[in-house]
PDB file of C-alpha atoms in Angstrom:
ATOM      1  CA  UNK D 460      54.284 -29.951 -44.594  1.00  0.00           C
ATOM      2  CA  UNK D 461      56.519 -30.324 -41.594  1.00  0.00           C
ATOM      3  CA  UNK D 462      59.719 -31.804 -41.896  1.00  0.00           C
ATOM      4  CA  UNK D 463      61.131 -33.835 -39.016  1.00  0.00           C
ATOM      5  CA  UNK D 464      64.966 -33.566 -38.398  1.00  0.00           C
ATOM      6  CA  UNK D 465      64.580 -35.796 -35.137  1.00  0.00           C
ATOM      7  CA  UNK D 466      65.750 -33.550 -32.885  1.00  0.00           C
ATOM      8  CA  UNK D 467      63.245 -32.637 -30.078  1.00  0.00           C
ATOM      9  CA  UNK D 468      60.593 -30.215 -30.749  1.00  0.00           C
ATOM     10  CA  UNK D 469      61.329 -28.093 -27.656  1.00  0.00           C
ATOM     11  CA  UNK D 470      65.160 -28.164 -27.639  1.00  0.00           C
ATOM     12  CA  UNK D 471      66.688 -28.864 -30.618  1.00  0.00           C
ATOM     13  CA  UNK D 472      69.490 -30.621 -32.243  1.00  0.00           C
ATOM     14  CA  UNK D 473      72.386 -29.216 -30.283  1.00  0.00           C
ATOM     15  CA  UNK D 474      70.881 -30.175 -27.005  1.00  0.00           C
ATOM     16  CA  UNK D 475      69.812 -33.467 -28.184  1.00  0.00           C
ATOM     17  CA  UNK D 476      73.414 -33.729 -28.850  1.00  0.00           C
ATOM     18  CA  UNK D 477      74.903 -32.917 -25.996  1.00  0.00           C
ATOM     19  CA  UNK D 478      72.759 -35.301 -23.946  1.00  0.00           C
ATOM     20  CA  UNK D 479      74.091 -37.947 -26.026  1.00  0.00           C
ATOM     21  CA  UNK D 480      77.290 -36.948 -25.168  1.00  0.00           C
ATOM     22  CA  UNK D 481      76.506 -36.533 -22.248  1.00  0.00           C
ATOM     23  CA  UNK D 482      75.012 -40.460 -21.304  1.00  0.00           C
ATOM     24  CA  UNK D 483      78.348 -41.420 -23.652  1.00  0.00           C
ATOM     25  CA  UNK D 484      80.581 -39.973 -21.231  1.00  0.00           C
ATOM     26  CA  UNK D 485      78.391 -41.640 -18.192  1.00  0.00           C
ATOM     27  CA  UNK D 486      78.551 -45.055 -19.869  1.00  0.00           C
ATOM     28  CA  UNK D 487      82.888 -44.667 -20.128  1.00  0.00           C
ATOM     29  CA  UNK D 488      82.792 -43.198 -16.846  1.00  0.00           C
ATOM     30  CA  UNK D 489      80.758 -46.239 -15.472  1.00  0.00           C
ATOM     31  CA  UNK D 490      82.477 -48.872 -16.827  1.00  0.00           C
ATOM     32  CA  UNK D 491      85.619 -47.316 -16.132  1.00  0.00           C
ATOM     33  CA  UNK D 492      84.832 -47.480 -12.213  1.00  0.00           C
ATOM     34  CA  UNK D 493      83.529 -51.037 -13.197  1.00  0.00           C
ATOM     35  CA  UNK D 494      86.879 -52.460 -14.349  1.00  0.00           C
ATOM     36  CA  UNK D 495      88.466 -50.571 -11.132  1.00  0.00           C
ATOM     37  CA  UNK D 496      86.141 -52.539  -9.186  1.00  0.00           C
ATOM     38  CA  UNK D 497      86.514 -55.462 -10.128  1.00  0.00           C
ATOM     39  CA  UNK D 498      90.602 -55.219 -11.187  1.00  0.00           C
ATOM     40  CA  UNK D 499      90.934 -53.923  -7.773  1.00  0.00           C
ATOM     41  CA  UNK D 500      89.049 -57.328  -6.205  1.00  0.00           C
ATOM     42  CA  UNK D 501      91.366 -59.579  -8.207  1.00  0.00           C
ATOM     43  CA  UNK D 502      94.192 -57.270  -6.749  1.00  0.00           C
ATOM     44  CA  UNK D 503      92.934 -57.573  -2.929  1.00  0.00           C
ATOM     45  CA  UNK D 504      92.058 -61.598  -2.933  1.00  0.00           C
ATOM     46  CA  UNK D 505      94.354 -62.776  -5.503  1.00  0.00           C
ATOM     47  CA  UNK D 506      96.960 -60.726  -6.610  1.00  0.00           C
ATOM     48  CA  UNK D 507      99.341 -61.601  -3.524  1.00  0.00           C
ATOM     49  CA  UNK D 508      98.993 -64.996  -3.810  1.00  0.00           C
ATOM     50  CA  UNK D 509     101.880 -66.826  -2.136  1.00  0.00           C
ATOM     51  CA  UNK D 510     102.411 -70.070  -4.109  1.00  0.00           C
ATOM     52  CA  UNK D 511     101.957 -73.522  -4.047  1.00  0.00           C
ATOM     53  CA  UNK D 512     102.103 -75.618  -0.635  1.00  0.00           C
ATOM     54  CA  UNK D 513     103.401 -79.101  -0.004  1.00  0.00           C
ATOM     55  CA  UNK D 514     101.423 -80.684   3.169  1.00  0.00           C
ATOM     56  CA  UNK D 515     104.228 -82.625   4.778  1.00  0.00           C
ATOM     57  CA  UNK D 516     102.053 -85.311   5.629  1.00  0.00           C
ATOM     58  CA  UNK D 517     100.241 -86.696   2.555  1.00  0.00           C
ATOM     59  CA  UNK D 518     102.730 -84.843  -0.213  1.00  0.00           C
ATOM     60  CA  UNK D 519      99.406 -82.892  -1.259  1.00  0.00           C
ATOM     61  CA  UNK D 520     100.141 -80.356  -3.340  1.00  0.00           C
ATOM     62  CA  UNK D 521      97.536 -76.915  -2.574  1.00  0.00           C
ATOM     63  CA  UNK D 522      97.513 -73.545  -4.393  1.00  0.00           C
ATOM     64  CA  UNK D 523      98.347 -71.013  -6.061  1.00  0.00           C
ATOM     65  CA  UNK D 524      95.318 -69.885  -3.692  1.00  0.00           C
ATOM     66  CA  UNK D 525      93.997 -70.386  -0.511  1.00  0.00           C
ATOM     67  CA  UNK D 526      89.816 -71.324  -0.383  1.00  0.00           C
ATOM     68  CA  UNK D 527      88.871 -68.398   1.285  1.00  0.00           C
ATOM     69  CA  UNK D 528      91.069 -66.094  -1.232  1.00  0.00           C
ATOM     70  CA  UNK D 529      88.851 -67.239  -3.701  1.00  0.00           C
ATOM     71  CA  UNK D 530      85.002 -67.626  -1.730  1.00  0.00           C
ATOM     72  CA  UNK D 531      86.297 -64.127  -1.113  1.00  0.00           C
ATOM     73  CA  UNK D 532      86.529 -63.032  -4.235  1.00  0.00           C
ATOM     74  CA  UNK D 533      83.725 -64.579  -5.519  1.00  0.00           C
ATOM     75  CA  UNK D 534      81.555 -62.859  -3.005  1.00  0.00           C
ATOM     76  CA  UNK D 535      82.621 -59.726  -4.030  1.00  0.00           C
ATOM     77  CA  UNK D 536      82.610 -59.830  -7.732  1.00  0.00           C
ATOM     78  CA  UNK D 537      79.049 -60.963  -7.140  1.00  0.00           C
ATOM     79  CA  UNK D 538      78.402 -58.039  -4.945  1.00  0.00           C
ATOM     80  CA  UNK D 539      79.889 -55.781  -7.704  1.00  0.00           C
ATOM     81  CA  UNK D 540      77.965 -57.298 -10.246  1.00  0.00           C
ATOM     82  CA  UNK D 541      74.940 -57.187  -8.433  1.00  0.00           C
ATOM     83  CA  UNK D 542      75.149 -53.535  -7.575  1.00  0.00           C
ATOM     84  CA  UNK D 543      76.450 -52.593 -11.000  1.00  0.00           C
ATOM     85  CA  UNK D 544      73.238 -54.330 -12.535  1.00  0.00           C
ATOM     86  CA  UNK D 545      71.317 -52.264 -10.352  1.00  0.00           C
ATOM     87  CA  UNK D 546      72.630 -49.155 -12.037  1.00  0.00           C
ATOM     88  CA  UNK D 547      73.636 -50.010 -15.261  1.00  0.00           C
ATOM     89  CA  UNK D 548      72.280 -52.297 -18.193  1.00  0.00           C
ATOM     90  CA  UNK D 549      73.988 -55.949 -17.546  1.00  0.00           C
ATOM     91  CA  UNK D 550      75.230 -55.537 -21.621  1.00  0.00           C
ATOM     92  CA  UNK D 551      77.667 -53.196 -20.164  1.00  0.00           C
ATOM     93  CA  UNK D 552      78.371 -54.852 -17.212  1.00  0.00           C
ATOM     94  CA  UNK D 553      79.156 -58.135 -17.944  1.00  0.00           C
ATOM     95  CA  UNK D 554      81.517 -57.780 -20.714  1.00  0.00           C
ATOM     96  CA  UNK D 555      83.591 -54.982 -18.415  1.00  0.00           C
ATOM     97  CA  UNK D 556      83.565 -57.322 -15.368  1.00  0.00           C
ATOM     98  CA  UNK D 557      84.797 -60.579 -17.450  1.00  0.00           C
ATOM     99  CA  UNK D 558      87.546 -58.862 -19.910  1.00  0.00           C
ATOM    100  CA  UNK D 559      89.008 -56.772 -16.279  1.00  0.00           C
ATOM    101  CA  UNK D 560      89.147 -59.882 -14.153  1.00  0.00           C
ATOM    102  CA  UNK D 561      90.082 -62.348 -16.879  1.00  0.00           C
ATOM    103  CA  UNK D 562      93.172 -59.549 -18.106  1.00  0.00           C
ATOM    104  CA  UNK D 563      94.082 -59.430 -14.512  1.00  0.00           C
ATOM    105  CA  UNK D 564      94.422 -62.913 -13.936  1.00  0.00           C
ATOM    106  CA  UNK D 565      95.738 -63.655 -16.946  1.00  0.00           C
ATOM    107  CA  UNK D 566      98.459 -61.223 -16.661  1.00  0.00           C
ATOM    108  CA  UNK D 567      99.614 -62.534 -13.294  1.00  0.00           C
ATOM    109  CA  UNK D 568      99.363 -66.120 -14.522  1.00  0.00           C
ATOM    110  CA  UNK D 569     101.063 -65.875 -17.296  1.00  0.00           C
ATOM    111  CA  UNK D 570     103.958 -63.866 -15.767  1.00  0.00           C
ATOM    112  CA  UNK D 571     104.370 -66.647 -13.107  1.00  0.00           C
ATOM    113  CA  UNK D 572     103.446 -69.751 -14.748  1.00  0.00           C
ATOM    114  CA  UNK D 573     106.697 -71.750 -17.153  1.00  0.00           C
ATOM    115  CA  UNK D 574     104.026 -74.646 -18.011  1.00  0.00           C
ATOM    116  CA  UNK D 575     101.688 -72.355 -20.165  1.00  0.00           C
ATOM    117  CA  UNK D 576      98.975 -74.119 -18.319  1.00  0.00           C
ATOM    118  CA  UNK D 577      97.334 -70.647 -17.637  1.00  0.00           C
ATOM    119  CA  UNK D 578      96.206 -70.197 -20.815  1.00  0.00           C
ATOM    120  CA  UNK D 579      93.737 -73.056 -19.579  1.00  0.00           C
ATOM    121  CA  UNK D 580      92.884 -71.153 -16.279  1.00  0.00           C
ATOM    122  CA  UNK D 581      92.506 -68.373 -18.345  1.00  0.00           C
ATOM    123  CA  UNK D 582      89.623 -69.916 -20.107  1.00  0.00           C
ATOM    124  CA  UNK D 583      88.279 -71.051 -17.324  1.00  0.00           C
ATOM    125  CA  UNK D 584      87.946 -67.544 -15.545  1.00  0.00           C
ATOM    126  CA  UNK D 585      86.658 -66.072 -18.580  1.00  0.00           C
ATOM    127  CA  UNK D 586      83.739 -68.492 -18.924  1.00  0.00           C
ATOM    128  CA  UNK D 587      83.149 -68.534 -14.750  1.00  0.00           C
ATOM    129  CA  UNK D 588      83.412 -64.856 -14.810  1.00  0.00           C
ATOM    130  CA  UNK D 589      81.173 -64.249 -17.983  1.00  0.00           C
ATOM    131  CA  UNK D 590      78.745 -66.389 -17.195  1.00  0.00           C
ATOM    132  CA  UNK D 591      78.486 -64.928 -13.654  1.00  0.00           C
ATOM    133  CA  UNK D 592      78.388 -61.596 -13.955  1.00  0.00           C
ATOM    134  CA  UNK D 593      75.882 -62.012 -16.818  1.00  0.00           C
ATOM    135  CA  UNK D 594      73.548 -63.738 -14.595  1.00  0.00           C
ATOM    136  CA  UNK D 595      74.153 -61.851 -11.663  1.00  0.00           C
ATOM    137  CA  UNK D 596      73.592 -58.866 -13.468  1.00  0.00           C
ATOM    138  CA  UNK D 597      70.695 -59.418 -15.083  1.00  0.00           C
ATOM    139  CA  UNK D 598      69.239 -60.347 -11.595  1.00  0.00           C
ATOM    140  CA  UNK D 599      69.416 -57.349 -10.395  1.00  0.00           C
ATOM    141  CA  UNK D 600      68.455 -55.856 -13.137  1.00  0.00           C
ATOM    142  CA  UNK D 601      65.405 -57.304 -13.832  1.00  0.00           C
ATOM    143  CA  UNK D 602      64.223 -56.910 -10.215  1.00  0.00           C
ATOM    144  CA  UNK D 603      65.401 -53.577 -10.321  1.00  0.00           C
ATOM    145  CA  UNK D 604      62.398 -53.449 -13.266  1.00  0.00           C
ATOM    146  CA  UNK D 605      60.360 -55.410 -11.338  1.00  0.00           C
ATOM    147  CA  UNK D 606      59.909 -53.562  -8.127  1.00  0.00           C
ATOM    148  CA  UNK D 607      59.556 -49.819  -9.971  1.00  0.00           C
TER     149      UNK D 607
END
């Protein structure tokens, strides 16, 4: 009778545990990079923002950000998201990318803002950035499947 103790015929239970370890400490090592990433794109479009402006004219009131501050960061979150689906499963991805950017934000916002309206931005980055990193992702995930 042969008794199976799940670990691999060939080598063992001592290397089958060290390759877990081993794809553990790849998964924290990727999604630390992942949050650096995508912290460090808040940092580079948003993080200097320079307030609200007043146009003289009509008494329009613009800001915190500029359009292209945010197009821009957009575009790169997407890139990050696409080329992090590409190499990693979009379950780790997604969640990394939405809790970095929205604690980012949220930390800046809520240092700066008297009104407490940023707990309502807040929201509305997590659900933008969750929902686009999830489908971004996936994306490029999936066609990552696709074309092997």
């Amino acid at each position: 009778m042969i008794v199976s103790t799940g670990a691999h015929p060939v080598t063992g239970p001592a290397d089958d545990d060290r390759g877990v370890q081993m794809t553990r400490t790849r998964t924290l090592l990727a999604g630390v990079l992942l949050a650096a990433a995508t912290i460090g794109t808040w940092a580079a479009w948003l993080g200097w923002e320079s307030g609200y402006s007043t146009d003289p004219r009509t008494g329009a009131t613009t800001g915190p950000y500029a359009v292209w501050q945010v197009v821009g960061a957009v575009l790169t979150l997407v890139v990050v998201a696409a080329v992090a689906g590409w190499l990693l499963s979009p379950v780790l991805v997604a969640p990394v990318m939405t809790v970095a950017f929205t604690a980012a934000w949220s930390g800046h916002a809520a240092a700066t803002d008297d009104s407490g309206l940023w707990v309502v931005g807040a929201v509305l980055v997590l659900f933008g950035t969750g929902v686009g990193s999830t489908l971004v992702s996936l994306g490029t995930h999936l066609l990552r499947r696709r074309t092997r």
